[in-house]
Structure formats: structure tokens, C-alpha cells
XYZ file of C-alpha atoms in Angstrom:
716
model
C 0.000 0.000 0.000
C 0.991 3.613 -0.338
C 3.472 5.067 2.117
C 5.740 8.057 2.490
C 9.474 7.597 2.910
C 12.483 9.870 3.290
C 14.155 10.833 0.049
C 17.460 9.155 -0.483
C 20.390 11.525 -0.489
C 18.265 14.593 0.427
C 17.887 16.164 3.391
C -2.092 47.146 14.213
C -4.663 49.163 13.618
C -8.475 48.875 13.544
C -11.327 49.466 11.117
C -14.018 51.857 12.350
C -17.556 50.638 11.542
C -20.854 52.312 10.672
C -22.761 50.916 13.627
C -22.994 52.962 16.863
C -19.583 53.990 18.182
C -18.155 52.239 21.218
C -16.379 53.852 24.104
C -12.870 52.915 23.077
C -13.505 54.163 19.540
C -14.359 57.570 20.978
C -11.109 57.632 22.920
C -9.177 56.611 19.820
C -10.815 59.338 17.768
C -9.812 61.948 20.356
C -6.200 61.074 19.669
C -6.631 61.490 15.924
C -5.969 64.754 14.072
C -9.032 66.971 14.292
C -11.541 67.106 11.483
C -13.584 64.611 9.494
C -11.003 64.513 6.701
C -8.272 63.263 9.018
C -10.528 60.619 10.517
C -11.588 59.504 7.059
C -7.969 59.227 5.952
C -7.227 57.185 9.079
C -10.100 54.820 8.255
C -8.919 54.420 4.679
C -5.346 53.779 5.827
C -6.462 51.240 8.407
C -8.740 49.472 5.931
C -5.986 49.373 3.325
C -3.412 47.921 5.722
C -5.865 45.319 7.005
C -6.911 44.363 3.480
C -3.321 43.980 2.298
C -2.500 41.786 5.289
C -5.600 39.639 4.599
C -4.555 39.049 0.988
C -0.929 38.392 1.909
C -1.687 35.899 4.655
C -4.168 34.096 2.384
C -1.569 33.773 -0.380
C 1.139 32.719 2.069
C -1.127 29.994 3.447
C -1.775 28.743 -0.077
C 1.952 28.637 -0.880
C 2.701 26.989 2.467
C 0.210 24.149 1.906
C 1.315 23.653 -1.711
C 4.940 23.438 -0.576
C 4.073 20.847 2.068
C 2.306 18.782 -0.577
C 5.316 18.961 -2.868
C 7.771 18.141 -0.088
C 5.697 15.246 1.185
C 5.319 13.458 -2.167
C 8.092 14.976 -4.318
C 5.166 15.565 -6.645
C 7.187 17.288 -9.359
C 9.560 14.329 -9.707
C 7.335 11.231 -9.556
C 5.722 9.512 -12.549
C 2.242 10.400 -13.766
C 0.808 7.091 -12.524
C 2.241 7.799 -9.064
C 0.719 11.276 -9.059
C -2.656 9.780 -9.881
C -2.353 7.053 -7.248
C -1.635 9.780 -4.670
C -5.273 10.902 -5.176
C -6.550 8.190 -2.877
C -10.042 6.652 -2.612
C -12.857 8.923 -3.847
C -10.374 11.704 -4.659
C -9.099 9.627 -7.579
C -12.639 9.064 -8.845
C -13.363 12.804 -8.964
C -10.066 13.634 -10.623
C -10.703 10.949 -13.262
C -13.599 13.004 -14.652
C -11.361 16.061 -15.023
C -8.913 13.837 -16.917
C -11.770 12.360 -18.963
C -12.978 15.810 -20.033
C -9.460 16.810 -21.095
C -8.981 13.637 -23.127
C -12.303 14.014 -24.959
C -11.878 15.127 -28.605
C -14.340 17.992 -28.089
C -16.156 19.574 -25.149
C -19.499 18.368 -26.510
C -18.231 14.775 -26.575
C -16.829 15.263 -23.081
C -20.233 16.389 -21.777
C -21.924 13.517 -23.566
C -19.510 11.071 -21.931
C -20.412 12.378 -18.486
C -24.162 12.447 -19.070
C -24.208 8.960 -20.618
C -21.433 7.232 -18.683
C -21.176 3.434 -18.884
C -17.673 2.941 -17.436
C -18.191 4.021 -13.809
C -20.773 1.304 -13.148
C -20.666 -1.742 -15.430
C -23.798 -2.753 -17.339
C -25.420 0.534 -16.395
C -25.532 3.971 -18.023
C -25.620 6.781 -15.460
C -25.648 10.586 -15.572
C -22.555 11.601 -13.616
C -23.617 15.262 -13.488
C -26.804 14.153 -11.761
C -25.260 11.632 -9.383
C -22.069 13.432 -8.367
C -20.909 16.954 -7.573
C -18.337 17.223 -10.358
C -19.244 20.522 -12.011
C -15.999 21.922 -10.634
C -14.003 19.356 -12.619
C -16.015 20.220 -15.722
C -15.419 23.940 -15.224
C -11.672 23.476 -14.667
C -11.301 21.247 -17.715
C -13.034 23.857 -19.888
C -10.778 26.573 -18.480
C -7.665 24.541 -19.126
C -8.707 23.851 -22.725
C -9.534 27.472 -23.580
C -6.712 29.252 -21.768
C -3.293 29.451 -23.487
C -1.484 27.629 -20.670
C -1.071 24.082 -21.994
C 2.578 24.692 -22.919
C 3.469 26.043 -19.488
C 1.345 24.107 -17.009
C 0.459 20.421 -16.845
C -3.225 19.578 -16.283
C -2.566 18.093 -12.833
C -0.820 21.260 -11.658
C -3.627 23.468 -12.945
C -5.991 21.326 -10.877
C -4.066 21.241 -7.612
C -3.032 24.912 -7.810
C -6.698 25.838 -8.128
C -7.458 23.958 -4.914
C -4.552 25.555 -3.072
C -5.681 28.920 -4.434
C -9.106 28.316 -2.904
C -7.340 27.902 0.443
C -6.150 31.491 0.074
C -9.779 32.555 -0.343
C -10.771 30.376 2.622
C -8.252 31.948 5.013
C -9.085 35.443 3.760
C -12.792 34.820 4.412
C -12.047 33.629 7.971
C -9.897 36.729 8.484
C -12.686 39.034 7.265
C -15.351 37.351 9.421
C -13.281 37.827 12.559
C -12.513 41.415 11.527
C -16.222 42.180 10.989
C -17.140 40.772 14.397
C -14.436 42.509 16.421
C -13.888 45.749 14.515
C -10.125 45.271 14.223
C -8.065 43.416 11.625
C -5.762 42.263 14.427
C -8.479 39.719 15.186
C -8.368 38.480 11.604
C -4.599 38.110 11.748
C -4.851 35.997 14.903
C -7.628 33.848 13.367
C -5.563 33.178 10.241
C -2.443 32.336 12.243
C -4.386 29.956 14.459
C -5.811 28.281 11.345
C -2.330 27.668 9.930
C -0.597 26.383 13.059
C -3.550 24.084 13.801
C -3.393 22.749 10.233
C -3.747 19.104 11.328
C -7.201 19.867 12.725
C -8.383 22.677 10.433
C -7.693 21.254 6.960
C -6.517 18.149 5.136
C -6.236 19.690 1.700
C -2.550 18.889 1.203
C -3.156 15.116 1.163
C -6.798 14.854 -0.036
C -6.774 17.579 -2.663
C -9.821 16.652 -4.831
C -12.071 15.939 -1.820
C -15.418 17.738 -2.150
C -15.076 19.598 1.151
C -11.871 21.266 -0.062
C -13.879 22.788 -2.893
C -16.897 23.668 -0.755
C -15.552 25.047 2.535
C -13.997 28.212 1.036
C -17.423 29.155 -0.357
C -19.020 28.298 2.986
C -16.558 30.636 4.720
C -17.438 33.411 2.259
C -21.114 32.820 2.977
C -20.558 33.086 6.747
C -18.610 36.336 6.285
C -21.404 37.741 4.102
C -24.121 36.687 6.578
C -22.118 38.263 9.404
C -22.119 41.555 7.524
C -25.762 41.203 6.433
C -26.988 40.836 10.037
C -25.568 44.207 11.068
C -28.203 46.871 11.716
C -28.679 50.038 9.654
C -27.146 48.764 6.423
C -27.684 50.956 3.393
C -29.989 49.520 0.736
C -27.215 49.052 -1.840
C -24.921 47.369 0.705
C -27.731 45.051 1.762
C -28.536 44.017 -1.810
C -24.900 43.408 -2.702
C -24.470 41.363 0.471
C -27.548 39.278 -0.361
C -26.069 38.657 -3.816
C -22.787 37.510 -2.220
C -24.713 35.201 0.148
C -26.681 33.708 -2.732
C -23.652 33.096 -4.961
C -21.583 31.562 -2.157
C -24.537 29.417 -1.016
C -25.085 28.201 -4.568
C -21.397 27.359 -5.130
C -21.170 25.637 -1.744
C -24.232 23.538 -2.582
C -22.977 22.713 -6.072
C -19.574 21.433 -4.940
C -20.416 19.126 -1.993
C -23.012 16.369 -1.709
C -23.309 16.931 2.058
C -24.298 20.588 1.584
C -27.892 20.024 2.654
C -26.865 18.715 6.080
C -24.508 21.640 6.717
C -27.129 24.175 5.672
C -29.738 22.409 7.797
C -27.538 23.194 10.798
C -27.340 26.779 9.567
C -31.125 26.934 9.202
C -31.446 25.695 12.795
C -29.184 28.554 13.872
C -31.485 31.063 12.156
C -34.575 29.380 13.603
C -33.251 29.532 17.176
C -32.209 33.188 16.928
C -35.393 34.234 15.153
C -37.535 32.475 17.778
C -35.636 34.228 20.579
C -35.908 37.582 18.778
C -32.124 37.915 18.543
C -32.080 38.807 14.868
C -34.571 40.527 12.543
C -37.229 38.129 11.273
C -37.180 39.684 7.802
C -33.468 38.936 7.444
C -33.985 35.357 8.590
C -36.699 35.007 5.933
C -34.286 36.244 3.251
C -31.724 33.652 4.321
C -34.277 30.824 4.373
C -35.299 31.806 0.857
C -31.714 31.938 -0.383
C -31.045 28.441 0.943
C -34.111 27.028 -0.804
C -33.412 28.896 -4.060
C -29.748 27.849 -4.089
C -30.607 24.187 -3.553
C -33.345 24.208 -6.206
C -30.954 25.766 -8.723
C -28.404 23.044 -7.950
C -31.202 20.493 -8.321
C -31.902 21.782 -11.840
C -28.217 21.675 -12.783
C -28.029 18.114 -11.437
C -30.887 17.045 -13.696
C -33.457 17.142 -10.859
C -31.521 15.056 -8.377
C -34.202 13.568 -6.131
C -31.924 13.511 -3.086
C -31.948 17.331 -3.088
C -35.726 17.593 -3.426
C -36.139 15.111 -0.570
C -33.672 16.868 1.725
C -34.650 17.781 5.272
C -33.427 21.324 4.633
C -36.118 22.173 2.079
C -38.823 20.567 4.236
C -37.582 22.409 7.340
C -37.347 25.833 5.722
C -40.803 25.532 4.169
C -42.195 24.393 7.534
C -40.685 27.384 9.331
C -42.221 29.820 6.842
C -45.619 28.100 7.010
C -45.597 27.918 10.827
C -44.724 31.605 11.041
C -47.823 32.442 8.982
C -49.959 30.263 11.231
C -48.607 31.856 14.432
C -48.561 35.585 13.700
C -48.537 36.644 17.360
C -45.589 34.473 18.334
C -43.535 37.353 19.783
C -46.106 39.048 22.000
C -47.267 38.454 25.552
C -45.718 37.783 28.950
C -42.688 35.578 29.538
C -44.668 32.393 30.218
C -47.081 33.182 27.398
C -44.241 33.637 24.899
C -42.445 30.549 26.171
C -45.574 28.464 25.617
C -46.003 29.892 22.122
C -42.357 29.144 21.404
C -42.700 25.496 22.433
C -45.855 25.167 20.346
C -44.053 26.789 17.413
C -41.206 24.292 17.756
C -43.661 21.397 17.820
C -45.532 22.678 14.755
C -42.289 23.128 12.780
C -41.044 19.653 13.726
C -44.307 17.940 12.764
C -44.586 19.880 9.507
C -40.984 19.059 8.607
C -41.448 15.321 9.117
C -44.790 15.360 7.311
C -43.499 17.259 4.262
C -40.313 15.215 4.077
C -42.162 11.885 4.203
C -44.650 13.030 1.566
C -41.862 14.195 -0.791
C -39.880 10.973 -0.328
C -42.934 8.810 -0.989
C -43.791 10.766 -4.130
C -40.199 10.534 -5.393
C -39.663 6.977 -4.062
C -36.437 8.309 -2.568
C -34.048 5.892 -0.810
C -30.682 7.498 -1.613
C -30.097 8.890 1.882
C -31.620 6.121 3.987
C -28.153 4.770 4.876
C -27.375 8.078 6.611
C -30.412 7.816 8.873
C -29.634 4.170 9.645
C -26.128 5.248 10.559
C -27.394 8.072 12.791
C -29.901 5.787 14.484
C -27.219 3.227 15.340
C -24.629 5.854 16.250
C -26.800 7.518 18.874
C -27.844 4.244 20.472
C -31.380 4.121 19.096
C -31.033 0.447 18.319
C -28.308 -1.922 17.188
C -28.216 -2.773 13.511
C -26.738 -5.439 11.295
C -27.134 -3.237 8.258
C -23.896 -3.490 6.284
C -23.910 0.129 5.060
C -24.614 1.638 8.473
C -21.914 -0.461 10.146
C -19.453 0.403 7.387
C -19.787 4.045 8.447
C -19.862 3.305 12.173
C -16.563 1.422 12.000
C -14.698 4.181 10.159
C -12.649 6.422 12.432
C -13.706 9.502 10.447
C -17.339 8.922 11.461
C -16.574 8.204 15.103
C -16.444 10.571 18.058
C -13.883 13.358 18.044
C -10.700 11.990 19.690
C -9.591 13.581 22.936
C -6.098 14.271 21.592
C -7.679 16.875 19.286
C -8.249 19.092 22.318
C -4.696 18.511 23.480
C -3.359 19.823 20.167
C -5.753 22.785 20.166
C -4.820 23.597 23.763
C -1.129 23.534 22.910
C -1.702 26.508 20.587
C -3.912 28.257 23.213
C -6.837 28.128 20.765
C -9.033 25.881 22.882
C -8.465 27.926 26.048
C -9.255 31.188 24.261
C -12.283 29.637 22.592
C -13.769 28.354 25.857
C -13.116 31.720 27.530
C -14.984 33.615 24.797
C -17.695 30.958 24.548
C -18.392 31.094 28.294
C -18.881 34.873 28.301
C -20.960 35.020 25.118
C -23.212 32.138 26.188
C -24.004 33.972 29.436
C -24.693 37.152 27.469
C -26.916 35.233 25.049
C -28.992 33.726 27.874
C -29.469 37.155 29.438
C -30.472 38.737 26.121
C -32.853 35.869 25.313
C -34.495 36.230 28.740
C -34.788 39.992 28.248
C -36.433 39.513 24.851
C -38.883 36.882 26.077
C -39.744 39.013 29.127
C -40.524 42.090 27.024
C -44.285 41.863 26.566
C -44.396 44.881 24.247
C -41.773 43.545 21.851
C -42.932 43.676 18.250
C -39.687 42.611 16.555
C -38.200 46.092 16.976
C -34.621 45.083 16.881
C -33.355 48.583 17.576
C -34.766 48.239 21.074
C -32.574 45.258 21.914
C -29.739 47.433 23.074
C -31.827 48.859 25.926
C -31.232 45.806 28.106
C -28.540 45.546 30.723
C -26.523 43.273 28.387
C -26.433 43.398 24.607
C -25.412 40.820 22.007
C -25.329 41.955 18.405
C -27.206 39.809 15.850
C -24.007 38.963 13.959
C -22.298 37.882 17.185
C -25.365 35.862 18.221
C -25.374 34.143 14.821
C -21.715 33.141 15.038
C -22.164 31.998 18.643
C -25.061 29.663 17.804
C -23.245 28.553 14.652
C -20.142 27.497 16.575
C -22.176 25.679 19.235
C -24.239 23.591 16.795
C -21.289 22.798 14.556
C -19.316 21.961 17.685
C -21.854 19.294 18.609
C -21.663 17.983 15.049
C -17.855 17.769 15.221
C -17.901 16.077 18.633
C -20.234 13.383 17.321
C -18.573 12.900 13.906
C -14.852 13.477 13.562
C -14.972 14.075 9.800
C -17.021 17.222 10.422
C -14.445 18.772 12.755
C -13.039 20.890 9.933
C -16.259 22.914 9.899
C -15.885 23.609 13.611
C -12.162 24.082 14.126
C -11.839 26.739 11.431
C -14.725 28.652 13.007
C -13.121 28.179 16.427
C -10.215 30.278 15.141
C -12.626 33.008 14.055
C -14.708 32.980 17.221
C -11.817 32.863 19.686
C -9.922 35.682 17.957
C -13.078 37.798 17.732
C -13.711 37.477 21.456
C -10.162 38.382 22.437
C -10.367 41.550 20.318
C -13.978 42.449 21.120
C -14.657 45.552 23.251
C -18.015 44.064 24.256
C -16.478 40.869 25.639
C -13.813 42.699 27.616
C -16.389 45.250 28.719
C -18.621 42.526 30.175
C -15.671 40.871 31.909
C -14.284 44.090 33.394
C -17.752 45.230 34.495
C -18.164 42.002 36.438
C -15.066 42.888 38.514
C -15.860 46.631 38.618
C -12.752 47.633 36.641
C -14.408 48.759 33.432
C -13.003 51.897 31.791
C -12.567 52.678 28.068
C -8.779 52.741 28.489
C -8.661 49.315 30.156
C -10.931 47.829 27.507
C -8.687 49.200 24.777
C -5.546 47.872 26.478
C -6.990 44.387 26.915
C -8.411 44.029 23.396
C -5.079 44.877 21.781
C -2.472 43.634 24.242
C -3.854 40.109 24.756
C -3.997 39.118 21.044
C -0.590 40.716 20.393
C 0.962 38.745 23.258
C -0.650 35.541 21.984
C 0.648 36.202 18.470
C 4.163 36.767 19.809
C 3.982 33.548 21.844
C 2.714 31.536 18.857
C 5.441 32.911 16.595
C 8.114 32.115 19.178
C 6.863 28.572 19.792
C 5.672 27.400 16.362
C 7.533 29.390 13.717
C 10.762 27.310 13.983
C 8.749 24.102 13.700
C 6.948 25.375 10.604
C 10.274 26.205 8.969
C 11.630 22.746 9.851
C 8.509 21.202 8.358
C 9.103 23.054 5.097
C 12.639 21.695 4.927
C 11.629 18.062 5.569
C 11.676 16.207 2.244
C 9.963 12.875 1.510
C 8.775 11.029 -1.592
C 5.821 8.985 -2.759
C 6.362 5.223 -2.399
C 3.779 2.620 -3.366
C 5.456 0.142 -5.744
C 2.789 -2.558 -5.421
C -0.052 -0.312 -6.587
C 2.110 1.153 -9.360
C 2.938 -2.372 -10.528
C -0.756 -3.317 -10.500
C -1.817 -0.273 -12.539
C 0.963 -0.821 -15.085
C -0.012 -4.467 -15.441
C -3.679 -3.593 -15.995
C -2.746 -1.039 -18.659
C -0.485 -3.486 -20.477
C -2.291 -6.822 -20.130
C -6.044 -6.279 -20.090
C -8.505 -5.101 -22.781
C -9.618 -1.466 -22.645
C -13.215 -2.604 -22.137
C -12.422 -5.041 -19.309
C -14.591 -4.791 -16.194
C -12.876 -4.832 -12.784
C -14.319 -5.689 -9.373
C -12.709 -5.037 -5.991
C -12.768 -2.620 -3.086
C -14.292 0.817 -3.634
C -11.062 2.589 -2.723
C -8.875 0.610 -5.122
C -11.319 0.779 -8.021
C -11.316 4.591 -7.920
C -7.579 4.379 -8.680
C -8.194 1.781 -11.404
C -10.669 4.159 -13.061
C -8.227 7.079 -12.930
C -5.008 5.292 -13.890
C -6.308 2.812 -16.442
C -9.738 3.962 -17.607
C -11.170 0.477 -17.163
C -14.833 -0.112 -16.351
C -15.783 -0.596 -12.677
C -18.421 -2.626 -10.903
C -18.590 -0.249 -7.927
C -16.921 2.919 -6.610
C -16.633 5.103 -3.464
C -19.452 7.577 -4.219
C -21.897 5.867 -1.877
C -24.982 8.079 -2.285
C -27.078 5.693 -4.384
C -29.119 2.808 -3.017
C -28.587 0.448 -5.963
C -24.823 1.097 -5.857
C -24.742 0.241 -2.148
C -26.487 -3.061 -2.854
C -24.039 -3.752 -5.681
C -21.043 -2.962 -3.451
C -22.269 -5.353 -0.776
C -22.622 -8.062 -3.430
C -19.106 -7.455 -4.799
C -17.660 -7.503 -1.277
C -18.760 -11.112 -0.887
C -15.248 -11.894 -2.186
C -14.193 -11.261 1.434
C -17.088 -13.251 2.958
C -17.626 -16.970 3.550
C -19.179 -17.870 0.240
C -18.768 -20.682 -2.253
C -16.779 -20.042 -5.456
C -19.889 -20.733 -7.534
C -21.917 -18.101 -5.653
C -19.164 -15.462 -5.823
C -18.611 -16.138 -9.523
C -22.332 -15.796 -10.232
C -22.538 -12.517 -8.335
C -19.517 -11.006 -10.077
C -20.589 -12.158 -13.537
C -24.038 -10.608 -12.967
C -22.232 -7.256 -13.081
C -20.217 -8.216 -16.154
C -16.960 -8.661 -14.215
C -13.910 -9.860 -16.155
C -11.259 -9.441 -13.421
C -11.441 -9.295 -9.631
C -8.707 -7.761 -7.454
C -8.236 -9.196 -3.952
C -6.265 -7.245 -1.355
C -4.408 -8.924 1.491
C -4.821 -5.768 3.568
C -8.593 -6.376 3.559
C -8.650 -10.172 3.645
C -6.285 -10.263 6.652
C -7.209 -6.844 8.016
C -5.794 -5.835 11.395
C -6.430 -2.073 11.292
C -9.865 -2.376 12.867
C -10.791 -4.346 15.972
C -12.865 -7.514 15.819
C -16.405 -6.648 14.823
C -15.312 -3.741 12.639
C -13.152 -5.544 10.097
C -14.793 -5.658 6.689
C -14.959 -9.439 6.827
C -16.732 -9.207 10.201
C -19.342 -6.781 8.842
C -20.026 -9.158 5.969
C -20.242 -12.182 8.260
C -22.744 -10.492 10.568
C -24.825 -9.186 7.645
C -24.851 -12.731 6.194
C -25.805 -14.285 9.551
C -22.423 -16.009 10.012
C -20.237 -16.180 13.110
C -17.158 -13.935 13.092
C -13.609 -15.297 13.088
C -11.269 -15.231 16.064
C -11.753 -15.255 19.818
C -14.691 -13.306 21.149
C -18.435 -13.454 21.545
C -20.991 -13.802 18.763
C -24.701 -13.080 18.854
C -26.560 -16.314 19.687
C -28.485 -16.388 16.404
C -25.328 -16.264 14.248
C -24.421 -19.624 12.730
C -21.200 -21.166 11.358
C -20.822 -20.654 7.625
C -21.104 -23.563 5.189
C -18.033 -22.426 3.258
C -14.565 -21.066 4.130
C -13.638 -17.449 3.480
C -13.390 -16.925 -0.253
C -10.372 -14.550 -0.318
C -8.309 -17.036 1.723
C -9.404 -20.268 0.090
C -8.978 -19.115 -3.504
C -5.203 -18.787 -2.973
C -4.927 -22.556 -2.424
C -5.733 -23.163 -6.121
C -8.257 -25.888 -5.355
C -10.240 -27.302 -8.320
C -13.641 -25.765 -7.366
C -12.010 -22.328 -7.466
C -9.786 -22.896 -10.502
C -12.826 -23.806 -12.580
C -14.165 -20.281 -12.210
C -11.079 -18.153 -11.436
C -7.582 -18.047 -12.949
C -4.859 -16.052 -11.225
C -3.203 -13.722 -13.737
C -1.258 -11.346 -11.492
C 0.024 -11.137 -7.951
C 2.469 -9.216 -5.798
C 2.886 -8.678 -2.066
C -0.402 -6.761 -1.815
C -2.724 -7.640 -4.689
C -4.015 -10.813 -6.365
C -5.864 -10.494 -9.686
C -8.091 -13.315 -10.972
C -9.711 -13.604 -14.354
C -13.258 -14.945 -14.329
C -14.303 -17.754 -16.612
C -17.348 -17.089 -18.788
C -19.005 -20.436 -18.187
C -22.407 -20.287 -16.537
């Protein structure tokens, strides 16, 4: 399998805002040269410096990650087949469509090949633009063909440099969000630096480049920055419309580039619902955002040839339910505290029931089963009943879908991020509870958001949004490790905002009776500067050492397999095997597959389970019949799966298959009482003995230390 080895022989100022001035801003303005012109020049200078720093740190992050990728794989020096193998699992599948578009004689033929694809799933023609989020590969391939860069830049570099360029946009968006929340670009600088030094927990772009989240998260960060600005009070009409346009475009691009978009935006819709119900943001702005989410998803649905999974998403059902329930309960935000609390609980119940009703109706009309594996997984994960479902257990046993490991917090604490985050979170949560209680207790409230500041404690709508956002996405990350990248990047934003926020320091200093404008100003600038100095002192040398550490790609067994397939099998041959390996077979050889890692289709999941019987306790006749039903010519067996030791007993692929088939698992340990011994030995082990029952149906044509390839006979 692939590994990395050592190469042989190588070794501050702030931006003043339009919203009501704060005490420390007044003190700062007193120090400025008199006159509006001088203050305006100071604002322009501050904005310019902050903007330049944002662009520079974004570009530096992009170059840093690209350099790490090059140093880790020696990407510029390895063969093309090795470069392609480095795009592991589903990453290779996505990149193969970029390669396919470039190899097509014309763009029209390239589009036709994607819409009527018969090589990704054997004996089946599928619309790849409908099934998968690969418009980004299509767009990049068109750009590469029309731009005059073919002589200077290889296709693979154009692809990976685009992804690393998006990281520059990502970091810049995080920087701007923190700046908007705190009022000083020093906060943005701290957020960006935290993002970089916590790279292990904030991004994995340098080793999973084509992954859908690496395309989507930069647009999600832009959307959050735009929403943060949109929720500010007293925006001018032009600014509000331009911001809504930015929110719509970023929402649309985020939805178009990631199949899990609907689940992320459902969390975002819950954030809006909570804040709207507690009167912590203007209802009209929440309505705009609900509408943008629905419109963006429907537009993506059209581009994906009316993908039923989008129409049947919980997000669309939830947003429609919220809008309907609001019409039914027009007096939701009037009355005494207990009266409003009762209305709020009733509103929640109505929305929940409407959401489930609409979603079930839509799924029955569309006969939708594409996402049922996700709900089975969630049901089993949260202890709502054990399951023997193969697909659900396949997710449950993957580390990426498990709970967030404790050592994540150790790493985040080492950079002071976790401590700063919890400090800011504690203060803002208290402020949010107080503001929510004030709003619910105000019997004369009629959604007049300008009256919110009259309470003893205030929390701006944009701050309340980011607070609820980080809490909900935090719960998501804690429950599912793969989703931590949504949370940890926002942790950087939220922690840096709080340390530079005059409101946060004002609340803290008021609680100890030490609040003065001068002390607030000192704390909001000195603390982040000291943290930045500490981080530079502690982590800068390590980052430089990391840049000087040189390795190279090393996976001779897989390279040998791909070269053999290219040289010794027909172009139209059909290959069966593990999802992860077959993605590489598709990319490196162009051969037809029986199954692949894009697991969002019910019929494909059933097919994958059938193909995986090569690792179960089945007879050679039964395995041969299953594989031939999908037109299989060659099957690839992997020792790393057949004799797997990475997972514990009960989570090995062979164990999942045994349990799903009703067979007892191998090795010492308990089995459920209703599981029975299998009638046949394990296929992947027994076939290597070259016994007559196996040799009748399978002929070994290739083997090395990792892989065994067998050609299937065509006899029935």
C-alpha cells in the first residue's frame, strides 16, 4: 500500500464601523488629528493595511500548503501514474472526470460522456452530473482547454493549484469574518495564524486535494462572512442588496460542490430558527436567508438534472415548515414571559411535525431511498437500536465517522486556541442567555430590533449568529470526527473575535468593577498581540523545519498493479474489488468498474455489498455468479482487507459481511446467539490454495505482495 518515505540523499490598527460607536472608539478618535477629513484618511489607511494583510496571509497559506504537498510526495519528480495514485479513494474518482474531459476530442463529446457514462458502473448507463458533484471538474477542464497555458502548465498542476488557491480565499474569508465581528483586523490576523498552526485539525487539503469539502468550505466561509455583515443593523440599501447577492452566490457554489451541503445548511437553518424564535435577529433577514437556501438548492437540483436527493432533503422541508408555521402563528412574539415561552414550544412542535410530514410526503412521491443509509447510521450511532445493516456499520466502523478523539483538544490547547475559545464561549453564552431572557420578558416587543440594546446586556445579531453557529457545529464535530473541519476553522474566528472584542472585555471588566474605556482598549489589543508573539516564538521554527523536511511517494505494489492492468487487459475489461482501489483503477487505467466510493445511491450500495462477498464466507460458484451478474472480467483481492488488522474484531470488513450474512465472526470473542457457522470457508483465503472448485471459475493472472488479480471464466 501507499506510504511516504524519506528521500534518499536529500535532506495594528483597527477598522471603524458604521454601527454605533463604542467607548474605546471615541477615545481613539480623540487622539486622531481633528476634522472629518483626518478621521476619514485614518479609516482608509487602516482598511488598506488590514486588506493587504488579509490578501498576503491568504496567499502565504496557499503557498505553504502547496509546498508541504510537494515536499511530502516529491510531486514534481514522480511519474504520472504515481501522481494519480496519490489521489486516494474517492479523490481519484473525482479527478478521473477532469482527466476524462481533457482527453475528450471535443467539449461536446466530453459532456456527452459524463451524461451517458457506462464505465463508472458496469452494465449501467448513469448521468454523472446528476449523481455526483463534479461541475468543478467540468469547469476546470473547460478553463484549461480554452486558456493558453497548456505549454506552461500540466493539467494536474492546474488542478491542484486551483485547490490551493481556494485555500487562500478560505483563510481570507475567515480573516474578514473575525474582523467584521471585532472591529479590528488584528483579530483576523490571529484567526488566520491559528488556522495555519492548527493545520492538522483545520484542513486536510494537502493530502486529499480533490475531496469535495476542499472545494466547498472556502465558499461556505465566504457565505458566513457575508451573513455576518448582512446581520448588522442600519445597512444601506445598496450594501444590503450586494451582500444578499454575495450570500446567494456563495450558497449556490457551496451547494454545487459538496453532496453533504444540505446537512450543513440544515444546521445553519437551525441557527437562524433559534435566533429568530428568541428575537435575537430581525425576522425579515432570517426570511431572506431561508429563501436563499431554498433557491440555491433548487438551482443546484436543476443543474443536477433534478436530483431527487436534493428535493427530498430535510433542509427544504424544514425551511418551508418554518415559513408556514410563522404564517400560522402571527402573534408568536407578543405576551408575557410564560405566554411567549408556551407559544415558542408550540411553534417548535408545529415546525417539527410539519418538517417530518413534508419530508415523508416528498420521499414517498419521489420513491427516494438514496439517503436512507445516513439515517440508519445516525440511528445506530446515537444508540437508538443496534443494527446489522452493512452500510450503516461500514460508516460506524470508520474512524472519520466516530467521536472526536480527545487528543484533538490537546493539540488545540497547545496553541492556546481551545483555552481562548472556551473563555470567549463562556462569556458570550451567558450574554446570550441574558439577552434571550430579556427579549422573552418584554411583553411589548414587536420585533423592533433597535430596542434590543436597551437591556442591561447586549449581544449583536451577527455575534449571536456566530455563537449559535459554533455551538451547533461543535456538537456535530464532537459526534462525527470528519465534520471537525467545519468547527475548528470557526473556532479560530470565534476565539480571535472574542479576544479583540470591546463588548467581551467590557462585560468581563464590568463584572469585577474595573471597566473603563482605556482598560478595555488595552486588553483588546495587548492580549492578542501577546498571543501572536507567543505563537510565533513557539511554532515558527517548527513550521520552517517542516518546510525543509523532504519525503517522496512510495507505493510500488499499486504502481505495478496499474501498469499491469494497462499493459495486459482489454480497454473494455470490467474490474471488481474494493471501492477505494477501483477509484484508482478508473483514474489510472480507464477500465470499467463494478462499484466505486461515491456511496450516495441505493442500488450502488447493494451492488457494493454483493461485490464484497469476495471477502465473505461464500462458495466459489456463488461469488462467480454474483460477479458475472455485473459483467466482471477481473477481480482484485487485497491482502490488507482479507487479513485486516487495522480495525478491531467486529469492525473488520470481513466481520461486517459475516454479521450481515448471519455467520459467526472469526477469532476469539463473543458472537450473537443467532449467528451460525458458515457452510463455506472465506473466499479470499481459500482461492489462494488453487483448489479445483475455485480454478474452474477463477484463474490467477497477477500477484504481488499486496494484490491478487483473478480472471473470471465465462461459463455459466
